[in-house]
Amino acid sequence: MLTILFLCLGGFLAAFVDSIAGGGGLISMPILLMAGLPAHLALGTNKFAGAFGCFSSAYKYSNSGKTNVELLKKLIPFTILGCFLGVKCVLSISENILNVLVFLMILIVAIYTYLKKDLGKEDKFESLSKENIKKGMFMAFTLGFYDGFFGPGTGTFLTFAFIKIYGFDFLHASANTKILNFTSNLTALILFMFSGQILYKVAIFYAISMVIGGYIGAKVAISKGSQLIKPIFLFMALGVAIKLLYQAF
């Protein structure tokens, strides 16, 4: 019971933070490993719970009117395809090299976000065009693929990409990010289910806590807006970068 309570508290916190600014995997995966789950089983169990937590925050965001449905309809198929290939693909690049590359990219994103004070403060979205839709499709496929085979920092990259490509503020970027994040999580979850890498007696409790955390986190983000999201986004981006650097060295 103490282990279940520990998992539920950790799952709630992970989903709460993730629904606001991404990076919840920094909390949820270590908690499962601390509970004694082997790495592959922890990964599958985390995807199971994370998909439900992601769904609750995505549902809250979609009902708030902060998502761009027309845009998401065009991007979701590319996210699914990218994630499917990412999970299935065996990459030749070593994990240590990948850790360093992702660390550098996230660090650049964090520094740029910090220095550019007006980034994501106002919603500057004007309209969809052939050019920005093509950029979005490439972004959705690439980050879907990345989330399928590796994962850390996906929410951070998606949020930043939505701001840069479409001019969204942090709130609208986070809302659209959560829909694509849920799509890739669900795709990966289905593949993990078929591979038998989910411990359901743990995953169900973990999922319930994440559903509650994701819903409340999205509600807080919607009410507080970009003023709250930006500092948490920066904190989680640096957290992911430090974790990846530690793993690499």
mmCIF file of C-alpha atoms in Angstrom:
data_model
loop_
_atom_site.group_PDB
_atom_site.id
_atom_site.type_symbol
_atom_site.label_atom_id
_atom_site.label_comp_id
_atom_site.label_asym_id
_atom_site.label_seq_id
_atom_site.Cartn_x
_atom_site.Cartn_y
_atom_site.Cartn_z
ATOM 1 C CA MET A 1 0.000 0.000 0.000
ATOM 2 C CA LEU A 2 2.891 2.370 0.721
ATOM 3 C CA THR A 3 4.315 1.646 -2.736
ATOM 4 C CA ILE A 4 0.937 2.299 -4.370
ATOM 5 C CA LEU A 5 0.577 5.569 -2.422
ATOM 6 C CA PHE A 6 4.098 6.594 -3.473
ATOM 7 C CA LEU A 7 3.261 5.830 -7.109
ATOM 8 C CA CYS A 8 -0.046 7.719 -6.974
ATOM 9 C CA LEU A 9 1.528 10.858 -5.507
ATOM 10 C CA GLY A 10 4.364 10.722 -8.026
ATOM 11 C CA GLY A 11 1.989 10.082 -10.925
ATOM 12 C CA PHE A 12 -0.210 13.018 -9.938
ATOM 13 C CA LEU A 13 2.780 15.384 -9.738
ATOM 14 C CA ALA A 14 4.240 14.136 -13.038
ATOM 15 C CA ALA A 15 0.959 14.600 -14.936
ATOM 16 C CA PHE A 16 0.271 17.965 -13.273
ATOM 17 C CA VAL A 17 3.628 19.375 -14.403
ATOM 18 C CA ASP A 18 3.460 17.673 -17.807
ATOM 19 C CA SER A 19 0.048 19.156 -18.615
ATOM 20 C CA ILE A 20 1.410 22.651 -18.012
ATOM 21 C CA ALA A 21 4.838 22.581 -19.644
ATOM 22 C CA GLY A 22 5.848 19.029 -20.592
ATOM 23 C CA GLY A 23 8.705 17.056 -19.057
ATOM 24 C CA GLY A 24 6.546 14.889 -16.782
ATOM 25 C CA GLY A 25 8.601 11.855 -17.776
ATOM 26 C CA LEU A 26 11.411 13.306 -15.658
ATOM 27 C CA ILE A 27 9.268 12.456 -12.643
ATOM 28 C CA SER A 28 7.183 9.455 -13.715
ATOM 29 C CA MET A 29 9.936 7.164 -15.060
ATOM 30 C CA PRO A 30 12.352 7.461 -12.083
ATOM 31 C CA ILE A 31 9.447 6.762 -9.705
ATOM 32 C CA LEU A 32 8.644 3.476 -11.483
ATOM 33 C CA LEU A 33 12.319 2.497 -11.451
ATOM 34 C CA MET A 34 12.535 3.348 -7.740
ATOM 35 C CA ALA A 35 9.511 1.095 -7.172
ATOM 36 C CA GLY A 36 11.591 -1.777 -8.557
ATOM 37 C CA LEU A 37 10.283 -2.216 -12.115
ATOM 38 C CA PRO A 38 12.788 -3.359 -14.791
ATOM 39 C CA ALA A 39 13.555 -0.686 -17.409
ATOM 40 C CA HIS A 40 11.484 -2.064 -20.312
ATOM 41 C CA LEU A 41 8.508 -2.839 -18.080
ATOM 42 C CA ALA A 42 8.773 0.623 -16.513
ATOM 43 C CA LEU A 43 8.790 2.209 -19.974
ATOM 44 C CA GLY A 44 5.652 0.353 -21.082
ATOM 45 C CA THR A 45 3.858 0.953 -17.777
ATOM 46 C CA ASN A 46 4.757 4.635 -17.948
ATOM 47 C CA LYS A 47 3.365 4.896 -21.485
ATOM 48 C CA PHE A 48 0.124 3.255 -20.338
ATOM 49 C CA ALA A 49 -0.386 5.650 -17.436
ATOM 50 C CA GLY A 50 1.004 8.631 -19.333
ATOM 51 C CA ALA A 51 -1.442 8.137 -22.200
ATOM 52 C CA PHE A 52 -4.391 8.358 -19.799
ATOM 53 C CA GLY A 53 -2.927 11.374 -18.009
ATOM 54 C CA CYS A 54 -2.227 13.025 -21.332
ATOM 55 C CA PHE A 55 -5.791 12.330 -22.449
ATOM 56 C CA SER A 56 -7.298 14.074 -19.410
ATOM 57 C CA SER A 57 -5.255 17.244 -19.945
ATOM 58 C CA ALA A 58 -5.847 17.104 -23.727
ATOM 59 C CA TYR A 59 -9.595 16.787 -23.062
ATOM 60 C CA LYS A 60 -9.566 19.805 -20.745
ATOM 61 C CA TYR A 61 -7.577 21.887 -23.240
ATOM 62 C CA SER A 62 -9.819 20.903 -26.172
ATOM 63 C CA ASN A 63 -12.923 21.991 -24.246
ATOM 64 C CA SER A 64 -11.323 25.337 -23.435
ATOM 65 C CA GLY A 65 -11.164 26.385 -27.080
ATOM 66 C CA LYS A 66 -7.373 26.810 -26.956
ATOM 67 C CA THR A 67 -6.643 24.152 -29.590
ATOM 68 C CA ASN A 68 -6.615 24.694 -33.354
ATOM 69 C CA VAL A 69 -8.715 21.768 -34.609
ATOM 70 C CA GLU A 70 -8.174 22.522 -38.294
ATOM 71 C CA LEU A 71 -4.394 22.450 -37.823
ATOM 72 C CA LEU A 72 -4.387 19.355 -35.620
ATOM 73 C CA LYS A 73 -6.404 17.355 -38.173
ATOM 74 C CA LYS A 74 -3.542 17.887 -40.619
ATOM 75 C CA LEU A 75 -0.745 17.106 -38.141
ATOM 76 C CA ILE A 76 -2.076 14.074 -36.232
ATOM 77 C CA PRO A 77 -1.586 11.509 -39.076
ATOM 78 C CA PHE A 78 2.078 12.523 -39.360
ATOM 79 C CA THR A 79 2.552 12.178 -35.602
ATOM 80 C CA ILE A 80 1.074 8.647 -35.703
ATOM 81 C CA LEU A 81 3.268 7.613 -38.644
ATOM 82 C CA GLY A 82 6.403 9.081 -37.088
ATOM 83 C CA CYS A 83 5.772 7.472 -33.699
ATOM 84 C CA PHE A 84 5.007 4.068 -35.255
ATOM 85 C CA LEU A 85 8.281 4.116 -37.180
ATOM 86 C CA GLY A 86 10.157 5.414 -34.142
ATOM 87 C CA VAL A 87 9.003 2.547 -31.912
ATOM 88 C CA LYS A 88 9.699 -0.044 -34.620
ATOM 89 C CA CYS A 89 12.987 1.356 -35.855
ATOM 90 C CA VAL A 90 16.335 0.142 -34.547
ATOM 91 C CA LEU A 91 18.636 3.130 -34.736
ATOM 92 C CA SER A 92 22.353 2.855 -35.363
ATOM 93 C CA ILE A 93 23.190 5.909 -33.260
ATOM 94 C CA SER A 94 24.211 5.102 -29.679
ATOM 95 C CA GLU A 95 22.069 6.337 -26.798
ATOM 96 C CA ASN A 96 24.987 8.276 -25.285
ATOM 97 C CA ILE A 97 25.525 10.279 -28.482
ATOM 98 C CA LEU A 98 21.784 10.887 -28.737
ATOM 99 C CA ASN A 99 21.688 12.088 -25.117
ATOM 100 C CA VAL A 100 24.352 14.689 -25.871
ATOM 101 C CA LEU A 101 22.626 15.898 -29.056
ATOM 102 C CA VAL A 102 19.244 16.243 -27.346
ATOM 103 C CA PHE A 103 20.887 17.920 -24.343
ATOM 104 C CA LEU A 104 22.411 20.558 -26.628
ATOM 105 C CA MET A 105 19.129 21.160 -28.487
ATOM 106 C CA ILE A 106 17.068 21.532 -25.305
ATOM 107 C CA LEU A 107 19.704 23.798 -23.755
ATOM 108 C CA ILE A 108 19.592 26.052 -26.830
ATOM 109 C CA VAL A 109 15.765 26.138 -26.647
ATOM 110 C CA ALA A 110 15.878 27.011 -22.922
ATOM 111 C CA ILE A 111 18.482 29.781 -23.355
ATOM 112 C CA TYR A 112 16.644 31.251 -26.373
ATOM 113 C CA THR A 113 13.336 31.209 -24.475
ATOM 114 C CA TYR A 114 14.921 32.910 -21.457
ATOM 115 C CA LEU A 115 16.681 35.625 -23.476
ATOM 116 C CA LYS A 116 13.709 36.400 -25.721
ATOM 117 C CA LYS A 117 11.485 37.931 -23.055
ATOM 118 C CA ASP A 118 8.418 38.383 -25.275
ATOM 119 C CA LEU A 119 8.471 34.799 -26.634
ATOM 120 C CA GLY A 120 5.094 33.142 -26.173
ATOM 121 C CA LYS A 121 3.578 36.017 -24.177
ATOM 122 C CA GLU A 122 1.078 37.037 -26.851
ATOM 123 C CA ASP A 123 -0.889 34.937 -29.304
ATOM 124 C CA LYS A 124 0.368 36.169 -32.711
ATOM 125 C CA PHE A 125 -1.250 33.433 -34.779
ATOM 126 C CA GLU A 126 -2.734 34.881 -37.978
ATOM 127 C CA SER A 127 -3.779 32.066 -40.315
ATOM 128 C CA LEU A 128 -2.794 28.716 -41.770
ATOM 129 C CA SER A 129 -0.801 28.747 -44.991
ATOM 130 C CA LYS A 130 0.689 26.073 -47.244
ATOM 131 C CA GLU A 131 4.144 26.952 -45.922
ATOM 132 C CA ASN A 132 3.412 26.738 -42.185
ATOM 133 C CA ILE A 133 1.252 23.613 -42.651
ATOM 134 C CA LYS A 134 4.184 21.878 -44.407
ATOM 135 C CA LYS A 135 6.514 22.938 -41.581
ATOM 136 C CA GLY A 136 3.985 21.620 -39.069
ATOM 137 C CA MET A 137 3.690 18.269 -40.837
ATOM 138 C CA PHE A 138 7.463 17.858 -40.827
ATOM 139 C CA MET A 139 7.560 18.847 -37.154
ATOM 140 C CA ALA A 140 4.763 16.396 -36.268
ATOM 141 C CA PHE A 141 6.421 13.499 -38.084
ATOM 142 C CA THR A 142 9.910 14.204 -36.706
ATOM 143 C CA LEU A 143 8.838 14.638 -33.081
ATOM 144 C CA GLY A 144 6.407 11.724 -33.336
ATOM 145 C CA PHE A 145 9.318 9.560 -34.485
ATOM 146 C CA TYR A 146 11.519 10.927 -31.709
ATOM 147 C CA ASP A 147 8.866 10.267 -29.065
ATOM 148 C CA GLY A 148 8.470 6.713 -30.334
ATOM 149 C CA PHE A 149 12.089 5.663 -29.938
ATOM 150 C CA PHE A 150 13.441 7.968 -27.227
ATOM 151 C CA GLY A 151 11.035 10.521 -25.764
ATOM 152 C CA PRO A 152 12.608 12.914 -23.219
ATOM 153 C CA GLY A 153 11.817 16.524 -24.048
ATOM 154 C CA THR A 154 9.147 15.825 -26.687
ATOM 155 C CA GLY A 155 6.652 18.187 -25.030
ATOM 156 C CA THR A 156 9.326 20.873 -24.739
ATOM 157 C CA PHE A 157 10.220 20.652 -28.425
ATOM 158 C CA LEU A 158 6.553 20.587 -29.511
ATOM 159 C CA THR A 159 5.654 23.652 -27.434
ATOM 160 C CA PHE A 160 8.642 25.589 -28.762
ATOM 161 C CA ALA A 161 7.871 24.526 -32.361
ATOM 162 C CA PHE A 162 4.235 25.639 -32.137
ATOM 163 C CA ILE A 163 5.363 29.057 -30.871
ATOM 164 C CA LYS A 164 8.013 29.497 -33.578
ATOM 165 C CA ILE A 165 6.026 28.143 -36.546
ATOM 166 C CA TYR A 166 2.562 29.511 -35.780
ATOM 167 C CA GLY A 167 3.149 32.408 -33.375
ATOM 168 C CA PHE A 168 1.059 30.877 -30.568
ATOM 169 C CA ASP A 169 1.492 32.051 -27.001
ATOM 170 C CA PHE A 170 2.569 29.480 -24.407
ATOM 171 C CA LEU A 171 -1.011 28.618 -23.462
ATOM 172 C CA HIS A 172 -2.192 27.856 -27.018
ATOM 173 C CA ALA A 173 1.115 26.105 -27.798
ATOM 174 C CA SER A 174 0.754 23.892 -24.706
ATOM 175 C CA ALA A 175 -2.851 23.052 -25.615
ATOM 176 C CA ASN A 176 -1.946 21.913 -29.134
ATOM 177 C CA THR A 177 1.177 20.165 -27.860
ATOM 178 C CA LYS A 178 -0.890 18.049 -25.489
ATOM 179 C CA ILE A 179 -3.094 16.750 -28.335
ATOM 180 C CA LEU A 180 -0.093 15.641 -30.409
ATOM 181 C CA ASN A 181 1.629 14.268 -27.302
ATOM 182 C CA PHE A 182 -1.445 12.181 -26.511
ATOM 183 C CA THR A 183 -1.478 10.894 -30.097
ATOM 184 C CA SER A 184 2.134 9.689 -29.946
ATOM 185 C CA ASN A 185 1.652 8.267 -26.439
ATOM 186 C CA LEU A 186 -1.389 6.274 -27.568
ATOM 187 C CA THR A 187 0.438 4.961 -30.645
ATOM 188 C CA ALA A 188 3.422 3.854 -28.546
ATOM 189 C CA LEU A 189 1.096 2.390 -25.911
ATOM 190 C CA ILE A 190 -0.614 0.101 -28.426
ATOM 191 C CA LEU A 191 2.760 -1.248 -29.549
ATOM 192 C CA PHE A 192 3.915 -1.776 -25.947
ATOM 193 C CA MET A 193 0.670 -3.608 -25.183
ATOM 194 C CA PHE A 194 1.300 -6.060 -28.014
ATOM 195 C CA SER A 195 4.860 -6.601 -26.784
ATOM 196 C CA GLY A 196 3.635 -7.438 -23.249
ATOM 197 C CA GLN A 197 5.701 -4.741 -21.534
ATOM 198 C CA ILE A 198 3.012 -3.337 -19.193
ATOM 199 C CA LEU A 199 2.498 -4.258 -15.531
ATOM 200 C CA TYR A 200 -1.236 -3.611 -15.319
ATOM 201 C CA LYS A 201 -1.646 -3.953 -11.546
ATOM 202 C CA VAL A 202 0.711 -0.974 -11.184
ATOM 203 C CA ALA A 203 -0.274 0.832 -14.384
ATOM 204 C CA ILE A 204 -3.965 1.160 -13.456
ATOM 205 C CA PHE A 205 -3.281 2.947 -10.137
ATOM 206 C CA TYR A 206 -0.621 5.065 -11.818
ATOM 207 C CA ALA A 207 -3.019 5.969 -14.631
ATOM 208 C CA ILE A 208 -5.793 7.076 -12.254
ATOM 209 C CA SER A 209 -3.436 9.443 -10.430
ATOM 210 C CA MET A 210 -2.181 10.820 -13.754
ATOM 211 C CA VAL A 211 -5.714 11.428 -15.043
ATOM 212 C CA ILE A 212 -6.432 13.576 -11.984
ATOM 213 C CA GLY A 213 -3.074 15.358 -12.144
ATOM 214 C CA GLY A 214 -3.345 16.032 -15.888
ATOM 215 C CA TYR A 215 -6.853 17.438 -15.610
ATOM 216 C CA ILE A 216 -6.060 19.731 -12.666
ATOM 217 C CA GLY A 217 -2.770 20.855 -14.252
ATOM 218 C CA ALA A 218 -4.500 21.836 -17.490
ATOM 219 C CA LYS A 219 -7.190 23.663 -15.515
ATOM 220 C CA VAL A 220 -4.533 25.656 -13.627
ATOM 221 C CA ALA A 221 -2.660 26.435 -16.863
ATOM 222 C CA ILE A 222 -5.825 27.683 -18.593
ATOM 223 C CA SER A 223 -6.724 29.949 -15.667
ATOM 224 C CA LYS A 224 -3.197 31.317 -15.132
ATOM 225 C CA GLY A 225 -2.172 31.496 -18.797
ATOM 226 C CA SER A 226 1.278 32.000 -20.329
ATOM 227 C CA GLN A 227 2.545 33.851 -17.245
ATOM 228 C CA LEU A 228 2.607 30.542 -15.347
ATOM 229 C CA ILE A 229 3.613 28.251 -18.216
ATOM 230 C CA LYS A 230 6.804 30.003 -19.346
ATOM 231 C CA PRO A 231 8.794 29.694 -16.063
ATOM 232 C CA ILE A 232 7.709 26.054 -15.594
ATOM 233 C CA PHE A 233 8.598 25.381 -19.244
ATOM 234 C CA LEU A 234 12.104 26.783 -18.642
ATOM 235 C CA PHE A 235 12.518 24.802 -15.413
ATOM 236 C CA MET A 236 11.473 21.514 -17.035
ATOM 237 C CA ALA A 237 13.606 22.138 -20.143
ATOM 238 C CA LEU A 238 16.682 22.595 -17.949
ATOM 239 C CA GLY A 239 15.660 19.557 -15.899
ATOM 240 C CA VAL A 240 15.505 17.356 -19.002
ATOM 241 C CA ALA A 241 18.864 18.741 -20.192
ATOM 242 C CA ILE A 242 20.573 18.004 -16.849
ATOM 243 C CA LYS A 243 19.112 14.475 -16.739
ATOM 244 C CA LEU A 244 20.336 13.697 -20.269
ATOM 245 C CA LEU A 245 23.800 15.097 -19.546
ATOM 246 C CA TYR A 246 24.012 12.971 -16.387
ATOM 247 C CA GLN A 247 23.017 9.843 -18.348
ATOM 248 C CA ALA A 248 25.573 10.550 -21.053
ATOM 249 C CA PHE A 249 28.550 11.137 -18.780
#
